[in-house]
Tab-separated table of C-alpha atoms in Angstrom:
chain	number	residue	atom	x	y	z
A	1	UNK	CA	5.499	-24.602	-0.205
A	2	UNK	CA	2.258	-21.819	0.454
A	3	UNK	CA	-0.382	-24.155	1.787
A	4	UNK	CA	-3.853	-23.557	-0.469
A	5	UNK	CA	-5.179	-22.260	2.649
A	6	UNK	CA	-2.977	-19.216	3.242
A	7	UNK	CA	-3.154	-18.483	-1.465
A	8	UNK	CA	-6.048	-16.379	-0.500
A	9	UNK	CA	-4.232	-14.311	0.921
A	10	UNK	CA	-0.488	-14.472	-0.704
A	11	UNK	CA	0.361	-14.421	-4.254
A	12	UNK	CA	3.284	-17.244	-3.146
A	13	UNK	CA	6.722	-17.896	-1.612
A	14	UNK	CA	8.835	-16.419	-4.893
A	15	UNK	CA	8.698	-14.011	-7.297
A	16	UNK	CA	7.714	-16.207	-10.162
A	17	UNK	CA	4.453	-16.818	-7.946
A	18	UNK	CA	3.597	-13.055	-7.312
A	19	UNK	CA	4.489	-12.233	-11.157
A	20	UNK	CA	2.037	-15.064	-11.834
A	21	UNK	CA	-0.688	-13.932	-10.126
A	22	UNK	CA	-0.453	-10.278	-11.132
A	23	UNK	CA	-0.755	-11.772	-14.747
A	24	UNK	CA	-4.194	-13.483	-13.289
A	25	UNK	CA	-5.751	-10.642	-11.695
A	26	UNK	CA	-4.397	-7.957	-14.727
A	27	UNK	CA	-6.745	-10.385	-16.645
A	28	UNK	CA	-9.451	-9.130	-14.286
A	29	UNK	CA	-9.021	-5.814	-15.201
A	30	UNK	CA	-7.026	-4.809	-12.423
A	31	UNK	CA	-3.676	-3.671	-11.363
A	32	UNK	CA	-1.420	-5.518	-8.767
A	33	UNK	CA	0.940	-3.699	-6.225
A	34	UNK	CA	3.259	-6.298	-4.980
A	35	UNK	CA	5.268	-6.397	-1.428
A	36	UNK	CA	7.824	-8.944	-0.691
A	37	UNK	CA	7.266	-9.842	2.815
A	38	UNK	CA	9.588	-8.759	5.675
A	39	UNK	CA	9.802	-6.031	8.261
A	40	UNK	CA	11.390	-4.287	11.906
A	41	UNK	CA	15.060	-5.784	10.495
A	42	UNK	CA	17.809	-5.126	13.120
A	43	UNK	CA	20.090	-6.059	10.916
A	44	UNK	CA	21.209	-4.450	7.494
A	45	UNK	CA	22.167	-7.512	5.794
A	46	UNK	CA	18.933	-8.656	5.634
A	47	UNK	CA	17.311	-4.803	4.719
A	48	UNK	CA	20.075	-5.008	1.875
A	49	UNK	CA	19.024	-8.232	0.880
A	50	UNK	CA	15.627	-7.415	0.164
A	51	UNK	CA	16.275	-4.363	-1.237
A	52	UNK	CA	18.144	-6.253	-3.565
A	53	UNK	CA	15.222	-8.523	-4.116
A	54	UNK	CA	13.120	-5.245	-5.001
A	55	UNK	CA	15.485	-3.878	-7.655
A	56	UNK	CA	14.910	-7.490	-9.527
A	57	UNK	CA	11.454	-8.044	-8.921
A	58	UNK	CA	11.612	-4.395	-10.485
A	59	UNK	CA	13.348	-5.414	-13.707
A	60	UNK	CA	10.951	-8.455	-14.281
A	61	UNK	CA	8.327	-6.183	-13.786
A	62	UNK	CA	10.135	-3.448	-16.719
A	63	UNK	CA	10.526	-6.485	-18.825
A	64	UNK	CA	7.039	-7.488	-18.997
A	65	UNK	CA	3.601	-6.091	-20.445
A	66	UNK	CA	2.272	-6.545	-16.384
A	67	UNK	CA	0.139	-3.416	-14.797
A	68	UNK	CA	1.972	-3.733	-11.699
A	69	UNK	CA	4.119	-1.754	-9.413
A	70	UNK	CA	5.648	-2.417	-5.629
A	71	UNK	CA	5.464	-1.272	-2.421
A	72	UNK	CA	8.317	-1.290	0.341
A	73	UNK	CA	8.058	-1.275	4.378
A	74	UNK	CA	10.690	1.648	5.752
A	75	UNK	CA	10.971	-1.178	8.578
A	76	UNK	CA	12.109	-3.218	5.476
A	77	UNK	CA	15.148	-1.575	4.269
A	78	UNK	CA	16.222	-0.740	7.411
A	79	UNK	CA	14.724	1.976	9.196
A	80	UNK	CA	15.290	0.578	12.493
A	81	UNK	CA	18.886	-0.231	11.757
A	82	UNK	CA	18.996	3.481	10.992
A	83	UNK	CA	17.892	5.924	8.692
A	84	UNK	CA	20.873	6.431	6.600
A	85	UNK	CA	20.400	2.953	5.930
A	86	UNK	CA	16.713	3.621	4.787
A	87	UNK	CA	17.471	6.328	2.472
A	88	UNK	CA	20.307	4.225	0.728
A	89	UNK	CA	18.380	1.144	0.100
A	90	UNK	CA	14.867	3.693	-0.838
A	91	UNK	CA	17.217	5.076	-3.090
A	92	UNK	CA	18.715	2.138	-5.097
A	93	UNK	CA	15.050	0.857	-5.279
A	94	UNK	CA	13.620	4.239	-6.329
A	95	UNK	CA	15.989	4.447	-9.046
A	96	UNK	CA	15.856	1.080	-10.416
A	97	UNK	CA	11.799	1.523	-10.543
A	98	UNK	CA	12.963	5.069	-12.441
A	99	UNK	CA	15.177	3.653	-15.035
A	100	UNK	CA	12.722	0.426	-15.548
A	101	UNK	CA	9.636	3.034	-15.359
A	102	UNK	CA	8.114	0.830	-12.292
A	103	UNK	CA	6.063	2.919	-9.896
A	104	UNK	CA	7.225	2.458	-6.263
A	105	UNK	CA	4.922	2.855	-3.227
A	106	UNK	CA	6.355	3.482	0.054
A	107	UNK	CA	4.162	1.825	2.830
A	108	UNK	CA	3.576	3.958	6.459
A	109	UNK	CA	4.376	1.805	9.530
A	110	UNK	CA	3.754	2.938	13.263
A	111	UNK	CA	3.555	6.645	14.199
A	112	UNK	CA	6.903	6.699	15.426
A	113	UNK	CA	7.843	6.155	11.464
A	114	UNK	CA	6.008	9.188	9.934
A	115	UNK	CA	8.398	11.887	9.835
A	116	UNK	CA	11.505	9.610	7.848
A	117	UNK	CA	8.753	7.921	5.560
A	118	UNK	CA	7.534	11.640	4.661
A	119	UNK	CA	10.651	12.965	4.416
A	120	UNK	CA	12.529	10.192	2.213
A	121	UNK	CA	9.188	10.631	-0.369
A	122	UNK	CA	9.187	14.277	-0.491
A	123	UNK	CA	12.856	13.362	-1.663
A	124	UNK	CA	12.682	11.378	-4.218
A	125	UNK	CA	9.048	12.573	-5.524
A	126	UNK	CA	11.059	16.107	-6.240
A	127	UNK	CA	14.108	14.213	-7.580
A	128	UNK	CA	12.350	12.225	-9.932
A	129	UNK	CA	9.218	14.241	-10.682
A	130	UNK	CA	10.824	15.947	-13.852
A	131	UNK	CA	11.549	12.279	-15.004
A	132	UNK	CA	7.699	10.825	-14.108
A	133	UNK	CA	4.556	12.660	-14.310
A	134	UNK	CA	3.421	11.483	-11.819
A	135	UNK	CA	6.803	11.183	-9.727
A	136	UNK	CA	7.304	7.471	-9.844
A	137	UNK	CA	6.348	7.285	-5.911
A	138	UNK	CA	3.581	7.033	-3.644
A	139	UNK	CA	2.912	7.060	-0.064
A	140	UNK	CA	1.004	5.750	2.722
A	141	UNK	CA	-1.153	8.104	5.184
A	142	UNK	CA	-3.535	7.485	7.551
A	143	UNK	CA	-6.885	8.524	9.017
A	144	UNK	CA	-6.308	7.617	12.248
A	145	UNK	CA	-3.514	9.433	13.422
A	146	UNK	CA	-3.972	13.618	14.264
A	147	UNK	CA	-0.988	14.892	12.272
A	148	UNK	CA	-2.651	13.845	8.847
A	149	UNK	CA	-4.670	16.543	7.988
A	150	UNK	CA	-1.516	18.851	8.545
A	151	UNK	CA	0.740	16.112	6.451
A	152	UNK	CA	-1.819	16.460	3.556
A	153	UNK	CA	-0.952	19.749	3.009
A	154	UNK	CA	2.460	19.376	2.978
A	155	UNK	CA	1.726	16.843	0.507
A	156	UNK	CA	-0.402	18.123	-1.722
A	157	UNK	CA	1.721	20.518	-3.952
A	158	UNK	CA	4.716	17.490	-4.644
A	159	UNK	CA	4.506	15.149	-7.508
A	160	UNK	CA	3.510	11.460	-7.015
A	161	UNK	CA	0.466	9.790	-5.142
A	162	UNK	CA	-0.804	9.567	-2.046
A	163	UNK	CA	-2.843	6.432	-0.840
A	164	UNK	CA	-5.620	7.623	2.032
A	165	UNK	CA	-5.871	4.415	4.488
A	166	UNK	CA	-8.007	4.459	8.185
A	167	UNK	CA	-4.683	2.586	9.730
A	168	UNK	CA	-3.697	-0.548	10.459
A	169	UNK	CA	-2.044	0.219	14.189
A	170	UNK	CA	-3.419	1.653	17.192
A	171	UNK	CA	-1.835	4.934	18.195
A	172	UNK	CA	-1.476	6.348	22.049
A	173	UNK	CA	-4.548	8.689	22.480
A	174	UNK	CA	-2.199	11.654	22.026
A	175	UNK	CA	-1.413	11.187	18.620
A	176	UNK	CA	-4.303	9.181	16.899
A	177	UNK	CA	-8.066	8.040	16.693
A	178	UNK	CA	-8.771	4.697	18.547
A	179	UNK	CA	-12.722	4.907	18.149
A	180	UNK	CA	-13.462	3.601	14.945
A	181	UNK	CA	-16.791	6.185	14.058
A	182	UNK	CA	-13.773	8.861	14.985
A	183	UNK	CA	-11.780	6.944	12.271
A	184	UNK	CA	-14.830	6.877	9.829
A	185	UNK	CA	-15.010	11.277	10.253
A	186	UNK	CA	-11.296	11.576	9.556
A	187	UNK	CA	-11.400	9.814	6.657
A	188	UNK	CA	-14.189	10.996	5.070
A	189	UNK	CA	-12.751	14.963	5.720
A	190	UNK	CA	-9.323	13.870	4.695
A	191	UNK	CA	-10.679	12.387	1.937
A	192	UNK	CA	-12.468	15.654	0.810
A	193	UNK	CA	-9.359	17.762	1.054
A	194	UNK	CA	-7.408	15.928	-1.187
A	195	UNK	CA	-9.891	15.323	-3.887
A	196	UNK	CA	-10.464	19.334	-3.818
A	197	UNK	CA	-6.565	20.020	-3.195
A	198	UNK	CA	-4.833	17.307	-4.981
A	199	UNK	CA	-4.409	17.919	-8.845
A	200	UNK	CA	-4.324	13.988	-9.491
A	201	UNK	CA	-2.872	10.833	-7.416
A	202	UNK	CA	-5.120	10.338	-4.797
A	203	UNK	CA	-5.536	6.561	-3.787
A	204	UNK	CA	-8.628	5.193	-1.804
A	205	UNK	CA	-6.992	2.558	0.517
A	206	UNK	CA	-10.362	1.188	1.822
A	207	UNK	CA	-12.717	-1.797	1.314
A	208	UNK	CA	-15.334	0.198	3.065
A	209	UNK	CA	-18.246	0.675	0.418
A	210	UNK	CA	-19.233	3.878	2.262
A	211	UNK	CA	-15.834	5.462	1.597
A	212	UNK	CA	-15.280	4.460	-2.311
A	213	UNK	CA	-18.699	5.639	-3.017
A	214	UNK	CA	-17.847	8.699	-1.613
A	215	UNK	CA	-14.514	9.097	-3.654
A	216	UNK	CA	-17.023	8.828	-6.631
A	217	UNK	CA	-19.344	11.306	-5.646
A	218	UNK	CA	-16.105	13.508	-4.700
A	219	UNK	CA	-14.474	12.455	-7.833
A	220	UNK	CA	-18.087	13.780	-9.659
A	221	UNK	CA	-17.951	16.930	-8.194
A	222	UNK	CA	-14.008	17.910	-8.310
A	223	UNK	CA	-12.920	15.954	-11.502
A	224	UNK	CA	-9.755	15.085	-9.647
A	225	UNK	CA	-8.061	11.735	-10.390
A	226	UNK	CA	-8.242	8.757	-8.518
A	227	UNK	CA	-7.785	4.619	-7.924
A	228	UNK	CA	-9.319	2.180	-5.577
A	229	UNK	CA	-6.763	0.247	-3.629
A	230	UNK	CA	-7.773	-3.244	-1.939
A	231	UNK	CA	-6.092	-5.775	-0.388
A	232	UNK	CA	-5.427	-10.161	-2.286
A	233	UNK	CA	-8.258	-11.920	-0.623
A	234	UNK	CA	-10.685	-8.804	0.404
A	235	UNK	CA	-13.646	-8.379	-1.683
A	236	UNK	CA	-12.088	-9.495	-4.490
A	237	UNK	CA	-15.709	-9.747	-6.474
A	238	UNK	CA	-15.864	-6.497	-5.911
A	239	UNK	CA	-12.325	-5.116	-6.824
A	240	UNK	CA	-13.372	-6.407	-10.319
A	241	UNK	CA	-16.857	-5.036	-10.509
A	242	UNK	CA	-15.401	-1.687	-9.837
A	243	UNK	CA	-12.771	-1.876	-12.376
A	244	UNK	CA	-15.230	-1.298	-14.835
A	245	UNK	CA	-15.589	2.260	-13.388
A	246	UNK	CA	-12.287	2.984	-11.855
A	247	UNK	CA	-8.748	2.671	-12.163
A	248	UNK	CA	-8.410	-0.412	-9.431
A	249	UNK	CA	-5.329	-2.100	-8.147
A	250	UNK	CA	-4.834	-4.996	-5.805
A	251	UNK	CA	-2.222	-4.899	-2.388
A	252	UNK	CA	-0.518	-8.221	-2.854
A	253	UNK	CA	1.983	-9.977	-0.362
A	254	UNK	CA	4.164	-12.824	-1.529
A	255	UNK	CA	7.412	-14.444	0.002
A	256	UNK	CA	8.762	-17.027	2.300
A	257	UNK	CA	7.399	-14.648	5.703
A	258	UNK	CA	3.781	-15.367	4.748
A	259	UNK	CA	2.785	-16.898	8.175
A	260	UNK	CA	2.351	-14.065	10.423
A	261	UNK	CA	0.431	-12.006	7.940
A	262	UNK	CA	-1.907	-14.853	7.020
A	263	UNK	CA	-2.359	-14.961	10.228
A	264	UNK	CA	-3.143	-11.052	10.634
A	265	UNK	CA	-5.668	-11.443	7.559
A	266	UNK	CA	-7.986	-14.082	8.798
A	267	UNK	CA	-8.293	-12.635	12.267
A	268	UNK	CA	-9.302	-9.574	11.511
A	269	UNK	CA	-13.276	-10.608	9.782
A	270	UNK	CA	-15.056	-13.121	10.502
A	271	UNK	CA	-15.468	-14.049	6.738
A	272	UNK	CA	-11.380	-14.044	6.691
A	273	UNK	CA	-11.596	-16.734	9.271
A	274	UNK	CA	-14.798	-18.771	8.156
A	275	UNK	CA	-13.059	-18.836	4.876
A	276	UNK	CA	-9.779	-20.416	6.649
A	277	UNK	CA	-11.477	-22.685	8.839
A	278	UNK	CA	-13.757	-24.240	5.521
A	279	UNK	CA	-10.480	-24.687	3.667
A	280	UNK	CA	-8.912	-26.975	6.169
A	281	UNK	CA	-12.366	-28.661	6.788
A	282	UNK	CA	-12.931	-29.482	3.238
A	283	UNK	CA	-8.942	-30.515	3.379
């Protein structure tokens, strides 16, 4: 059973749980992304299992009136087992979301993963663009890592979205930003390009008010299509208060793994871990 002290953060152990909640916050006004929790699988049992797990969370998803879509870890469905693996699970889940007309984000891991996650969504956002408008996939880039700006304009011509994040892991000096003002200047050029190159699909992954006030003034001045993307438990006040201006949807984990990413959430603000350390105070 989720502990109340890690719900913040985790939209539950099942599916029912996650489906749940992404009724609550749709009520909010805003859309929920959901990722079953699991990742770096050496083993393609498990990668098939929970790309298994994806194609029916998909078809609850198709069978309800829910604004909600998924997102999958390469990791997940078995890029470290190998990427023929991968592509085979991607596929079966990009083609159930297809048929059930569920979009399908495709997280970005480490640096070492950026060349098969770019690759397998260049794939299927051609395959299935004819079929979507907007390709039926999305993908993760981010700010702090020196190929971007050259990945954007690969990018920028195919069908589907593209979420804009500063980066969650810390890349060797060669490849990638470790200073975080550095971080701040990528993303706020990358950030420019697409809104003035992209024809739609651009997705603000950011809770940084600096950086979605920017994507409105950009937004204002190049008319180009966008959404706010924030994580379950991260200015969630705010997620609603701007989904009264944008289109707004929520990154939310759920599944029986929730332990080291609760973990990861409340150590990385102090308001995370304040709010943690009240819950078990007040028991």
């Amino acid at each position: 059973m989720l502990p109340p002290i890690a719900s913040r953060f985790v939209a539950g152990e099942h599916a029912a749980g996650a489906l749940e909640h992404a009724r609550r916050t749709n009520e909010r006004g805003v859309g929920v992304i959901l990722n079953l929790l699991g990742e770096h699988y050496d083993d393609r049992t498990a990668a098939d299992a929970d790309a298994e797990a994806y194609c029916a969370l998909v078809d609850d998803i198709g069978r309800s009136d829910l604004r909600a879509c998924i997102s999958v870890k390469p990791s997940q469905l078995g890029l470290d087992v190998g990427e023929d693996v991968f592509r085979a699970n991607l596929a079966r889940v990009v083609e159930h979301g297809t048929e059930a007309g569920v979009f399908v984000w495709i997280d970005m891991e480490d640096h070492t993963t950026t060349d098969a996650t770019l690759d397998a969504f260049e794939h299927h956002a051609r395959e299935h663009g004819k079929q979507n408008g907007n390709g039926g996939v999305g993908v993760c880039v981010q700010a702090n890592l020196r190929r971007t700006a050259d990945d954007l304009e690969r990018l920028a011509g195919l069908p589907g979205k593209v979420r804009l994040v500063k980066g969650a892991y810390d890349p060797p000096a060669s490849v990638g930003y470790r200073d975080g003002e550095r971080v701040d200047e990528s993303y706020r050029d990358l950030l420019e390009y697409m809104f003035r190159e992209f024809d739609d699909g651009v997705a603000v992954g950011s809770h940084d008010p600096a950086m979605i006030a920017l994507a409105r003034d950009l937004h204002d001045e190049y008319g180009t299509g966008y959404e706010v993307q924030m994580l379950m438990g991260v200015r969630e006040d705010a997620q609603v208060d701007l989904a009264t201006d944008c289109e707004v949807w929520q990154y939310a984990p759920y599944g029986s793994k929730w332990l080291s990413y609760f973990y990861r959430r409340v150590s990385e603000r102090t308001d995370n871990l304040t709010f943690a350390l009240r819950a078990v105070v007040d028991g």
